[in-house]
mmCIF file of N, CA and C in Angstrom:
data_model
loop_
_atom_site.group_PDB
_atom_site.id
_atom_site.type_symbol
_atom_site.label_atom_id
_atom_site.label_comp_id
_atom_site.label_asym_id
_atom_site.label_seq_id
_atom_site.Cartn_x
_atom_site.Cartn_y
_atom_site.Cartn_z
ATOM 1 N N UNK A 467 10.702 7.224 -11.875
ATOM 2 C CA UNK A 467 9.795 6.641 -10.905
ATOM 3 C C UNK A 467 9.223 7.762 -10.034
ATOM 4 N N UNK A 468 7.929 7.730 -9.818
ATOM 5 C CA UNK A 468 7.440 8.985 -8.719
ATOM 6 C C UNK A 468 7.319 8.151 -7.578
ATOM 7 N N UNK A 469 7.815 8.495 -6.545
ATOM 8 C CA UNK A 469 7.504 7.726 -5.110
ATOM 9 C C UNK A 469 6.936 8.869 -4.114
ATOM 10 N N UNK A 470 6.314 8.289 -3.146
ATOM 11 C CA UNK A 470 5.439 9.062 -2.002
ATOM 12 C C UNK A 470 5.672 8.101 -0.858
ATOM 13 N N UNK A 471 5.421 8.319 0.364
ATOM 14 C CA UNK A 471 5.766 7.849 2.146
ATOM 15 C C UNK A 471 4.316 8.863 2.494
ATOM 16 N N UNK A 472 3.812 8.279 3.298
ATOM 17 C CA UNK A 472 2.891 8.301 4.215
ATOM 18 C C UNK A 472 3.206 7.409 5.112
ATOM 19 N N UNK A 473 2.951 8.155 6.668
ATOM 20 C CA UNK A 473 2.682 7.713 7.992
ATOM 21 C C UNK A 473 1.427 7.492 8.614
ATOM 22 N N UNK A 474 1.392 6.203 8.959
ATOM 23 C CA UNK A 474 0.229 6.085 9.474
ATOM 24 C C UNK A 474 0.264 5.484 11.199
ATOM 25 N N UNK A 475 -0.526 5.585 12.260
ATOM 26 C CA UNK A 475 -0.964 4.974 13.454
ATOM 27 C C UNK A 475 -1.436 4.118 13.394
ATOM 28 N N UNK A 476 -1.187 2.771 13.815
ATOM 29 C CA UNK A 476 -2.061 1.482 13.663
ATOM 30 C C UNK A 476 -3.322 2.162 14.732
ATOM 31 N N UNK A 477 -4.616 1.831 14.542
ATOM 32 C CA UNK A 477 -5.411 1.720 15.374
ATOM 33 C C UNK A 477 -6.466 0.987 15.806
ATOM 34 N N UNK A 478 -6.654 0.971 16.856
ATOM 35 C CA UNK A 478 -7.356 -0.196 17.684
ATOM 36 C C UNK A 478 -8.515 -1.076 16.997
ATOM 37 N N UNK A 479 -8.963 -0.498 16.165
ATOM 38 C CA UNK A 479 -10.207 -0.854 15.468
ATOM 39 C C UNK A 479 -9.795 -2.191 14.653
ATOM 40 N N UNK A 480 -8.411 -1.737 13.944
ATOM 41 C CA UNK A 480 -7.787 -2.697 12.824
ATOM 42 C C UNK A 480 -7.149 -4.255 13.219
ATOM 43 N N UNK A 481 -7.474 -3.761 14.820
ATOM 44 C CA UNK A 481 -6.196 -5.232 15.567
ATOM 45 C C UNK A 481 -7.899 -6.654 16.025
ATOM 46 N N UNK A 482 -7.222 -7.638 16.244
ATOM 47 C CA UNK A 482 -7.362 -8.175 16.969
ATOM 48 C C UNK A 482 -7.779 -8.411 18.165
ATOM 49 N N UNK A 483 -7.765 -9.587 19.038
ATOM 50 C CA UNK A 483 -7.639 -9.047 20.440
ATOM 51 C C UNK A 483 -6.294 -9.481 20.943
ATOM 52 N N UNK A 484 -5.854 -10.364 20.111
ATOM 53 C CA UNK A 484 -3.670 -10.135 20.380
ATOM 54 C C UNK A 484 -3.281 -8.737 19.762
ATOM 55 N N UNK A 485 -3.799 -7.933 19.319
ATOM 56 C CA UNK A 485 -3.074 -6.232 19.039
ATOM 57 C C UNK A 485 -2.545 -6.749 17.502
ATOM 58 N N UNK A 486 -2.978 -7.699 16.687
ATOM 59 C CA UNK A 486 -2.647 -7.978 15.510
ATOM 60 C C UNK A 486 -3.624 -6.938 14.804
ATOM 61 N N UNK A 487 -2.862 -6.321 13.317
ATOM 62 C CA UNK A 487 -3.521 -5.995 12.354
ATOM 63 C C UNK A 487 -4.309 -6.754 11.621
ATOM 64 N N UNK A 488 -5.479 -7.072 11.458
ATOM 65 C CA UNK A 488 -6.305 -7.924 10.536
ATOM 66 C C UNK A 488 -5.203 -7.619 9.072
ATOM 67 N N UNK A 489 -5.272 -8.760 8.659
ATOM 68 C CA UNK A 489 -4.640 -8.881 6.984
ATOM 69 C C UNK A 489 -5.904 -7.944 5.716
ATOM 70 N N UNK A 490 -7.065 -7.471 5.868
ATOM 71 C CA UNK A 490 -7.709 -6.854 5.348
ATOM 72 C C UNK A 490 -6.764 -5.102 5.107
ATOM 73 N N UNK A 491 -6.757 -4.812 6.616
ATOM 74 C CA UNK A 491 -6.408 -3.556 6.539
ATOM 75 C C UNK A 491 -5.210 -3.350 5.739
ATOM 76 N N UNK A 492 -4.098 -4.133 5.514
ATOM 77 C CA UNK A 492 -3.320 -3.332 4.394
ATOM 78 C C UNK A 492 -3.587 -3.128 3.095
ATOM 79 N N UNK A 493 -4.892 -3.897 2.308
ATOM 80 C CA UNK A 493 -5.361 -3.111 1.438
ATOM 81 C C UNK A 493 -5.355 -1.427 1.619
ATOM 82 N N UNK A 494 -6.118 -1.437 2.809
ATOM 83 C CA UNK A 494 -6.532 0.133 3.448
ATOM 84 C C UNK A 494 -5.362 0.694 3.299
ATOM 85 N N UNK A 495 -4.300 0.331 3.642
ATOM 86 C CA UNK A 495 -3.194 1.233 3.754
ATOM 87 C C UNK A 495 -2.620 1.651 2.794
ATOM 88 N N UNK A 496 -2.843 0.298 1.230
ATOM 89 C CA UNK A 496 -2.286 0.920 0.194
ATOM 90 C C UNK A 496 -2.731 2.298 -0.281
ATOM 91 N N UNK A 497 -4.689 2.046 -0.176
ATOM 92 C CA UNK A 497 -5.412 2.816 -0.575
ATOM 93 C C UNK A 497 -4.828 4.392 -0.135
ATOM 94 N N UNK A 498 -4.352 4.310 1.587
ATOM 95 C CA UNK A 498 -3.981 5.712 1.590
ATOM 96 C C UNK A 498 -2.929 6.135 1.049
ATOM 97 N N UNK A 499 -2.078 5.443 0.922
ATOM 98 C CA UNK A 499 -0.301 5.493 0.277
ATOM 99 C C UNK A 499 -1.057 6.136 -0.954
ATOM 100 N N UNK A 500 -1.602 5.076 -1.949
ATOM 101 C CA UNK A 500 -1.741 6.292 -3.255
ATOM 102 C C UNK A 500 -2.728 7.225 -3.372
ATOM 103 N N UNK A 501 -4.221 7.474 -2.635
ATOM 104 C CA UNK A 501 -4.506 8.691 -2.643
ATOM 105 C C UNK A 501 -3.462 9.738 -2.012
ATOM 106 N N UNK A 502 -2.959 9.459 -1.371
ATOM 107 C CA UNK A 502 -1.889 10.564 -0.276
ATOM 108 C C UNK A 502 -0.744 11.455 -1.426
ATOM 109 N N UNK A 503 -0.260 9.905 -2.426
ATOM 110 C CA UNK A 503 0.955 10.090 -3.089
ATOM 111 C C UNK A 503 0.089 11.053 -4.369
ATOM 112 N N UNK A 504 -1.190 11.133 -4.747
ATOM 113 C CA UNK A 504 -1.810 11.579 -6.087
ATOM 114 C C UNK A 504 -2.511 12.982 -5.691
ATOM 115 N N UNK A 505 -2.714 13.333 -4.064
ATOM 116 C CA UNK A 505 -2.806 14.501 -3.824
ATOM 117 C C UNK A 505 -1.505 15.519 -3.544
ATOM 118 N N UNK A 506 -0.582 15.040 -2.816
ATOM 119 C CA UNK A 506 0.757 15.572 -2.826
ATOM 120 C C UNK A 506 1.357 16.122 -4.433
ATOM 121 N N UNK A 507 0.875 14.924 -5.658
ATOM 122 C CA UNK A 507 1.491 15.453 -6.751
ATOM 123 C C UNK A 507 0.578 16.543 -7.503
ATOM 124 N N UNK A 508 -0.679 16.528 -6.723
ATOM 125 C CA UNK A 508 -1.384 18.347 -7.298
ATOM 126 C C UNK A 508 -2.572 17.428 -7.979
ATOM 127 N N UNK A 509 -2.861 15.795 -8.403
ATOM 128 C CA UNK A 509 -3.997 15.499 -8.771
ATOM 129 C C UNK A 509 -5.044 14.235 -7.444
ATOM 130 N N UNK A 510 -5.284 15.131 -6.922
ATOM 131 C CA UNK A 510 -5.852 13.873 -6.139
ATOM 132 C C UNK A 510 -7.379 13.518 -6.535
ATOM 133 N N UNK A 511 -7.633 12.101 -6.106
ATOM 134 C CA UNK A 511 -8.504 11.522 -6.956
ATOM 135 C C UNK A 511 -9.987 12.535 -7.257
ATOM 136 N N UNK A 512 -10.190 12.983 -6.471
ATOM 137 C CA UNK A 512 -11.577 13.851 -6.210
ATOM 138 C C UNK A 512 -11.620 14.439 -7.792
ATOM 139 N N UNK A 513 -10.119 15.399 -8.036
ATOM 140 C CA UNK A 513 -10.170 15.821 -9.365
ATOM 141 C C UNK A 513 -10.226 14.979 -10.630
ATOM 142 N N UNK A 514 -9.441 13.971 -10.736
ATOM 143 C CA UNK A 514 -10.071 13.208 -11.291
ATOM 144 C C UNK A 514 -11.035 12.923 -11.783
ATOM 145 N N UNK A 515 -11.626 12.316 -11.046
ATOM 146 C CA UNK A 515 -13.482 11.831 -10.996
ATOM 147 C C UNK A 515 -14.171 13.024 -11.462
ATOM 148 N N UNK A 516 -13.498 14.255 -11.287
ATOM 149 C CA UNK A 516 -14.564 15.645 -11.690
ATOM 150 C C UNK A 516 -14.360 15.866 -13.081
ATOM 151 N N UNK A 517 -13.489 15.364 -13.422
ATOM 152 C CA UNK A 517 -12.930 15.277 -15.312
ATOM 153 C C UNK A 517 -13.853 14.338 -15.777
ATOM 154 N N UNK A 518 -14.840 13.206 -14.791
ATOM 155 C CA UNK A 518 -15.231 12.031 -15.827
ATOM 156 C C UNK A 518 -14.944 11.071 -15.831
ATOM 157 N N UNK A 519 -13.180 10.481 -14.766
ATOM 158 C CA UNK A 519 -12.437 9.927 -15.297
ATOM 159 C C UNK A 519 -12.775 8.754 -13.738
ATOM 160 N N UNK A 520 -13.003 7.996 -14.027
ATOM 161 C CA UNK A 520 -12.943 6.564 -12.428
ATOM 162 C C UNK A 520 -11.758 5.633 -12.977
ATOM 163 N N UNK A 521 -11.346 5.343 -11.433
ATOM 164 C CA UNK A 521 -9.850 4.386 -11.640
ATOM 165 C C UNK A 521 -10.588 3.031 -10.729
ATOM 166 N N UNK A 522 -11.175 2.263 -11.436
ATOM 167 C CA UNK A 522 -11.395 1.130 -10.802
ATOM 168 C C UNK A 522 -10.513 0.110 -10.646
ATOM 169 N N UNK A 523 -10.406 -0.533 -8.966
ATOM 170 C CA UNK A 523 -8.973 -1.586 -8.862
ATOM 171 C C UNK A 523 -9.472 -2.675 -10.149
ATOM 172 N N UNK A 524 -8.584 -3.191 -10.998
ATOM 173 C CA UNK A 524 -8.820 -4.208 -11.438
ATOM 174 C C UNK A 524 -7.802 -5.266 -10.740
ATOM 175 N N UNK A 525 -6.914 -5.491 -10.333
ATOM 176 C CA UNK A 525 -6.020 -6.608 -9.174
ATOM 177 C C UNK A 525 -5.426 -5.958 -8.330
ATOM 178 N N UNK A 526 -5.421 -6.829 -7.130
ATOM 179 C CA UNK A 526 -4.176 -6.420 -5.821
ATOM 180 C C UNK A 526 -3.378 -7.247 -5.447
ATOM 181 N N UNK A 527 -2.241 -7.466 -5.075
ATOM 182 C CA UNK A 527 -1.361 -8.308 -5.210
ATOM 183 C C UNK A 527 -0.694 -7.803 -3.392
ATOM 184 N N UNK A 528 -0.751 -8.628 -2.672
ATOM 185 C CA UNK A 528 0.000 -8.663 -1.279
ATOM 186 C C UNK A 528 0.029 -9.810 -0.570
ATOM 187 N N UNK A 529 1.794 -9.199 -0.519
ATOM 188 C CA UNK A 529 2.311 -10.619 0.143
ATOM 189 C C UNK A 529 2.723 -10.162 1.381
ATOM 190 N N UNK A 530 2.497 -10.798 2.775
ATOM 191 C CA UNK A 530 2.563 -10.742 3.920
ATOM 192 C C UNK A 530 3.676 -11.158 4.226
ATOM 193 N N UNK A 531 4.761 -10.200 5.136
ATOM 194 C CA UNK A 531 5.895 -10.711 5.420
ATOM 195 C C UNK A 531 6.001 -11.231 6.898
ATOM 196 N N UNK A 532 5.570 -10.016 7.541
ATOM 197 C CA UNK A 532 5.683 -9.682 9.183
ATOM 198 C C UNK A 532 3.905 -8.740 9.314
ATOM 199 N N UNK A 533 3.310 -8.893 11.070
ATOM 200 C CA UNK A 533 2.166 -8.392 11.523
ATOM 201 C C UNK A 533 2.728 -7.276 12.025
ATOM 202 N N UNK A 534 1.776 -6.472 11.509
ATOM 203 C CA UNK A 534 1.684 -4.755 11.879
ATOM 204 C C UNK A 534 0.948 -5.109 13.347
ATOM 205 N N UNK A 535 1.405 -4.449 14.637
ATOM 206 C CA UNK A 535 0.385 -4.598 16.124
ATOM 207 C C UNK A 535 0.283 -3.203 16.223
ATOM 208 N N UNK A 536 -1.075 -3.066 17.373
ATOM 209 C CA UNK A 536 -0.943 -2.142 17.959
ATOM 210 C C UNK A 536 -0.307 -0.945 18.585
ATOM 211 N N UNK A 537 -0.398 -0.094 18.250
ATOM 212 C CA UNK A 537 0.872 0.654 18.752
ATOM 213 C C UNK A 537 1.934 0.730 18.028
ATOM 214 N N UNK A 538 2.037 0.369 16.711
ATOM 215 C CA UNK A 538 2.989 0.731 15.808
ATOM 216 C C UNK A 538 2.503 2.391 14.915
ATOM 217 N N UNK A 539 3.714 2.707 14.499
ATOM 218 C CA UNK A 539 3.818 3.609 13.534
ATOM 219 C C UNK A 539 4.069 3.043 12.227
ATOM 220 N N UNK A 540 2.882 3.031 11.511
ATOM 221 C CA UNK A 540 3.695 2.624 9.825
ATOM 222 C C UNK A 540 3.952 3.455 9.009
ATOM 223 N N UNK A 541 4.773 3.092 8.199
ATOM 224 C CA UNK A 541 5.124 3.762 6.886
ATOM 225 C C UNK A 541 4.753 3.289 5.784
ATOM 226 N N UNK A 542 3.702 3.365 4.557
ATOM 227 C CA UNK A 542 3.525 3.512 3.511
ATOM 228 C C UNK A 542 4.246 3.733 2.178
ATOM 229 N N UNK A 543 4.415 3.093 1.789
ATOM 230 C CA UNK A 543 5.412 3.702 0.730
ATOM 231 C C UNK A 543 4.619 2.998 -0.561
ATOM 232 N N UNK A 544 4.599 4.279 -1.738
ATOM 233 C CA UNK A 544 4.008 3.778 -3.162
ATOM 234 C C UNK A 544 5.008 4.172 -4.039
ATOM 235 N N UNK A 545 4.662 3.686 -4.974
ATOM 236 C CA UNK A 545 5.635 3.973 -5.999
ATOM 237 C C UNK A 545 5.149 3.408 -7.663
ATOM 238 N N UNK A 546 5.403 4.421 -8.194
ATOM 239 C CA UNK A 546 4.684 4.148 -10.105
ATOM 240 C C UNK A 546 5.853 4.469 -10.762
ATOM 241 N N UNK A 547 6.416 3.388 -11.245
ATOM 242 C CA UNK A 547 7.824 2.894 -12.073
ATOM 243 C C UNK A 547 7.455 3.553 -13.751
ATOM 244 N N UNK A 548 6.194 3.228 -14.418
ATOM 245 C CA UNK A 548 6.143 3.535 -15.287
ATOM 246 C C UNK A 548 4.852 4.179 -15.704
ATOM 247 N N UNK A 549 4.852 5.086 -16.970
ATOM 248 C CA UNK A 549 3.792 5.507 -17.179
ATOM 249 C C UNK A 549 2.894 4.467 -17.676
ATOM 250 N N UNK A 550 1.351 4.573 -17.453
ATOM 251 C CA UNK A 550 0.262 4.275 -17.987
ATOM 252 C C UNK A 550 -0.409 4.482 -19.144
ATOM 253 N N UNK A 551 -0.743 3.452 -19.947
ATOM 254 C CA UNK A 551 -1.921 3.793 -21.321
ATOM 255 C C UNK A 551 -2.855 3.436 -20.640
ATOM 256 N N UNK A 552 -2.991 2.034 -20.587
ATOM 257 C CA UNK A 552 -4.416 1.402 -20.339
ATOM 258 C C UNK A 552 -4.885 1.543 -19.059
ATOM 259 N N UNK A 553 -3.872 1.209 -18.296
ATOM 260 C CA UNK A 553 -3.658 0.521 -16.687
ATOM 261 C C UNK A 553 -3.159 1.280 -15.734
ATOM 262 N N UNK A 554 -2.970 1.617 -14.863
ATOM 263 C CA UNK A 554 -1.903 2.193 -13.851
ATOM 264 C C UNK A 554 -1.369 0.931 -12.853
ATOM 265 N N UNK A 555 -0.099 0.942 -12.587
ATOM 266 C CA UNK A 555 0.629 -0.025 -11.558
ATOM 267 C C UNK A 555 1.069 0.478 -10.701
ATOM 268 N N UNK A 556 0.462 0.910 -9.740
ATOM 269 C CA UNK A 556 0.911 1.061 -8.095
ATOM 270 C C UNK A 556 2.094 -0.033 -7.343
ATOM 271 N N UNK A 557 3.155 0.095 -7.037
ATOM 272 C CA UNK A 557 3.991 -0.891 -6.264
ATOM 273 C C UNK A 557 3.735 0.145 -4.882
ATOM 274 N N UNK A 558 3.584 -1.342 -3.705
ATOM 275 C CA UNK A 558 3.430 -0.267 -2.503
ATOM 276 C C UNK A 558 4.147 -1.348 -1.841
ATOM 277 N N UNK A 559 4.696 -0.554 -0.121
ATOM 278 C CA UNK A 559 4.841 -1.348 0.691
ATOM 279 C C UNK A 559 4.758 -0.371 1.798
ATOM 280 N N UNK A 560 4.688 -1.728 2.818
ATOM 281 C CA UNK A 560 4.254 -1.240 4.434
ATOM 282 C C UNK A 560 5.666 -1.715 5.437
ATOM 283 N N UNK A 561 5.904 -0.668 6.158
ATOM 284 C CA UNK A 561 6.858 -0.737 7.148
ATOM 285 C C UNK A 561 6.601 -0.369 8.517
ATOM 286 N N UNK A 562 7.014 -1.119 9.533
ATOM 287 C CA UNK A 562 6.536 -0.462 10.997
ATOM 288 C C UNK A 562 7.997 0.594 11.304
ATOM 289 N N UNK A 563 7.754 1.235 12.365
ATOM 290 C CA UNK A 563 8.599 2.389 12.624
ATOM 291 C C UNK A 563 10.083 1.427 13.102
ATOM 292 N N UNK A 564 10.394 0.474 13.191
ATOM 293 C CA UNK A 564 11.933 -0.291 13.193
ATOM 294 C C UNK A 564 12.238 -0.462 11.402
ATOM 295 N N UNK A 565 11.734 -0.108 11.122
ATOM 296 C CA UNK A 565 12.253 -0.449 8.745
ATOM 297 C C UNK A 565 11.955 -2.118 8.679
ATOM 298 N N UNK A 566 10.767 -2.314 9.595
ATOM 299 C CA UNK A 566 10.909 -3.702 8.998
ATOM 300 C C UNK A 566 9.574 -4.110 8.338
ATOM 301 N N UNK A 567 10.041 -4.495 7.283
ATOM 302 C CA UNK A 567 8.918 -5.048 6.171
ATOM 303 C C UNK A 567 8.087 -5.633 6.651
ATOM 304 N N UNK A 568 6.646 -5.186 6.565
ATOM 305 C CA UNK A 568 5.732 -5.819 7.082
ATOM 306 C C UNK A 568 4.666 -6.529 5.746
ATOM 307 N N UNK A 569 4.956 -5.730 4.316
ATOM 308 C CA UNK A 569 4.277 -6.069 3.344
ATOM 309 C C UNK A 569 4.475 -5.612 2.236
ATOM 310 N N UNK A 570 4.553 -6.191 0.568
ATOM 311 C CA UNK A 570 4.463 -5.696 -0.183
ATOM 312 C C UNK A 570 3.599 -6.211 -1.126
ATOM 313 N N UNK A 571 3.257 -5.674 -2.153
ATOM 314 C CA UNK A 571 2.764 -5.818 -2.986
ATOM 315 C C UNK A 571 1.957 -4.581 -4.523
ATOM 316 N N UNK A 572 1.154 -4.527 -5.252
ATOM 317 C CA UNK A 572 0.937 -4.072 -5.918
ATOM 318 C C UNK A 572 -0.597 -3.791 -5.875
ATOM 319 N N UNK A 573 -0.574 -2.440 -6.964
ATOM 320 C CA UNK A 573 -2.025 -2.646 -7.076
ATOM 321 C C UNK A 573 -2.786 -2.091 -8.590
ATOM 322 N N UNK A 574 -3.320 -2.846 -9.538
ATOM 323 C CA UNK A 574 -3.112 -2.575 -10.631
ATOM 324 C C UNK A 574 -5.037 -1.912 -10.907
ATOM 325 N N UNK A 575 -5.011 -0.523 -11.556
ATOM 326 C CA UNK A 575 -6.120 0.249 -11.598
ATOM 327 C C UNK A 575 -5.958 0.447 -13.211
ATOM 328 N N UNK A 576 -7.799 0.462 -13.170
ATOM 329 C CA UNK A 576 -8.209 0.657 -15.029
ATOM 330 C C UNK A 576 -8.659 1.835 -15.002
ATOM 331 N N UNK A 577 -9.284 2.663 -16.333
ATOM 332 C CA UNK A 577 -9.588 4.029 -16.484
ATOM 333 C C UNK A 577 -11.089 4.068 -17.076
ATOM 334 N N UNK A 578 -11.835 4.402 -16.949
ATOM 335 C CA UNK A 578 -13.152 3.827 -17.418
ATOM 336 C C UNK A 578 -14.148 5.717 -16.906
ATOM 337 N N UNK A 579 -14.850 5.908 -18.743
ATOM 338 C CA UNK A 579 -15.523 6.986 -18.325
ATOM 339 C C UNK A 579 -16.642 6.859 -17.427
ATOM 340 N N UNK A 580 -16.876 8.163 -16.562
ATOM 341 C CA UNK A 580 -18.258 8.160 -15.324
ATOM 342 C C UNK A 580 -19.050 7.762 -16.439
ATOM 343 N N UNK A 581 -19.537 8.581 -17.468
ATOM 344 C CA UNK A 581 -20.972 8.187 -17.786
ATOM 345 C C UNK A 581 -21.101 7.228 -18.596
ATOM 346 N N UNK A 582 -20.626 6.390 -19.334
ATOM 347 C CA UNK A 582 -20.536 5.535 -20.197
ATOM 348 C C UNK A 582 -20.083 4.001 -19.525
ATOM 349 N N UNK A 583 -19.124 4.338 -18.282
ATOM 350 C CA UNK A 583 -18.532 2.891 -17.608
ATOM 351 C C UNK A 583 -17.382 2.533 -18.899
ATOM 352 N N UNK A 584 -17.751 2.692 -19.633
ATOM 353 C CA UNK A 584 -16.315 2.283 -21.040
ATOM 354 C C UNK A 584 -14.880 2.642 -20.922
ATOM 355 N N UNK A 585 -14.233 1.892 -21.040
ATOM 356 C CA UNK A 585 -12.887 1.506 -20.546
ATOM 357 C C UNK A 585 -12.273 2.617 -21.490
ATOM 358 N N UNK A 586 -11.082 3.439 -20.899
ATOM 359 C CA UNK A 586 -10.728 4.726 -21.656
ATOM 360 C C UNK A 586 -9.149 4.651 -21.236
ATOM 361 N N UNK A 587 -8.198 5.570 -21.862
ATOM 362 C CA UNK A 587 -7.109 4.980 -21.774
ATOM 363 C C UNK A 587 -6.799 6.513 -20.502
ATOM 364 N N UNK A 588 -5.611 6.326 -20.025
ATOM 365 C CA UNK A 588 -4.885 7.135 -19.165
ATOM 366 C C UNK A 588 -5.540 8.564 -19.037
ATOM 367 N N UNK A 589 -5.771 9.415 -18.626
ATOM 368 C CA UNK A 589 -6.296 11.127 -18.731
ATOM 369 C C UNK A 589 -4.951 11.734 -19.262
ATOM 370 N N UNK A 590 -4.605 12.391 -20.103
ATOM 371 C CA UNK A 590 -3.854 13.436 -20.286
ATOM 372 C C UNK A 590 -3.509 13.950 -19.066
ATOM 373 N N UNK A 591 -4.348 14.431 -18.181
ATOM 374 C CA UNK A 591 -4.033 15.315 -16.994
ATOM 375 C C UNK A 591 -3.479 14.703 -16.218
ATOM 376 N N UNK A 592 -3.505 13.389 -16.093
ATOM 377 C CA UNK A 592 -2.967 12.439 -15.070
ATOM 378 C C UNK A 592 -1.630 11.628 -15.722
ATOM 379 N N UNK A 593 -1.066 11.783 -17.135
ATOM 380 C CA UNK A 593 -0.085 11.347 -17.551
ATOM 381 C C UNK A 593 0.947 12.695 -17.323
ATOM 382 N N UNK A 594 0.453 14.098 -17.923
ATOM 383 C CA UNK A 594 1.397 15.170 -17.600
ATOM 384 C C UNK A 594 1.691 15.011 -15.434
ATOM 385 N N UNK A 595 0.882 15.014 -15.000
ATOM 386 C CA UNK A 595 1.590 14.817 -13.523
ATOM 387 C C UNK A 595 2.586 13.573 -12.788
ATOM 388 N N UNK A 596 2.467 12.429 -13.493
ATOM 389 C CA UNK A 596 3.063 11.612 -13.268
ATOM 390 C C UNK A 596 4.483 12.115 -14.041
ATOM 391 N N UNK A 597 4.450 12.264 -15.508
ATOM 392 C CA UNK A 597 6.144 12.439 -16.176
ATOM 393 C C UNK A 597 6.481 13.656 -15.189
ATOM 394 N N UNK A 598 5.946 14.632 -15.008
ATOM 395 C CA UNK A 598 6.231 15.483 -13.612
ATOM 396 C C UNK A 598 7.146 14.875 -12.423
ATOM 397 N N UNK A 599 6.709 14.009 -12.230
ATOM 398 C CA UNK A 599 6.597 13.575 -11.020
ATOM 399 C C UNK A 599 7.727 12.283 -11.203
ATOM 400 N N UNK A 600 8.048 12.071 -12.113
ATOM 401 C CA UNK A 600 9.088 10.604 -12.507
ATOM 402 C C UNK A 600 10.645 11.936 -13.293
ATOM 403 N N UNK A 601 9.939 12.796 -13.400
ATOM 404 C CA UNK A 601 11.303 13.900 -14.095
ATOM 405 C C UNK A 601 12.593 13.820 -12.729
#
């Protein structure tokens, strides 16, 4: 399994006017959990995309446990259990700075060439960093 943690600041923009996190923004948060976790492992998406290669979300999956407020510290956490052919499966979750579950869920991405849009299987370059990264 390769896992990654990112910290994030709730901020004002994302709340309410009770200091609630809108339920939108933890998409956002997954989003940073795995760019964060795919630059840390030496491929972050930018390179990617410069190979040719786009990871479009095809599903997201989150289930709401507890509200992230204002003034929290979260924690991010992703995690890719297995390697990819077709698909990639992101498992993520969100924690405020007490370890308490605020959310989990998944997020499942396809591989599709820039110039063609045609659905392509895993990059080589992006399967050697993950078994890297699950070693």
């Amino acid at each position: 399994m390769m896992r990654s943690e990112l910290e994030l600041d709730v901020r004002y923009y994302e709340t309410d006017q009770m200091g609630v996190v809108h339920h939108s923004n933890y998409i956002r948060y997954f989003e940073c959990g795995r760019s964060d976790m795919m630059a840390k492992a030496g491929l972050p998406i930018e390179k990617i995309e410069e190979a040719g290669v786009m990871m479009p979300i095809i599903s997201v999956e989150c289930r709401y446990r507890r509200p992230a407020m204002m003034g929290d510290r979260i924690r991010v956490v992703s995690a890719i259990e297995k390697l990819p052919a077709a698909k990639l499966v992101v498992v993520q979750e969100v924690y405020n700075q007490n370890g308490d579950l605020l959310c989990e869920g998944s997020v499942t991405l396809g591989f599709i060439d820039a110039v063609s849009r045609r659905p392509i299987r895993c990059p080589k370059s992006l399967i050697e960093v993950l078994e890297k990264g699950m070693a």
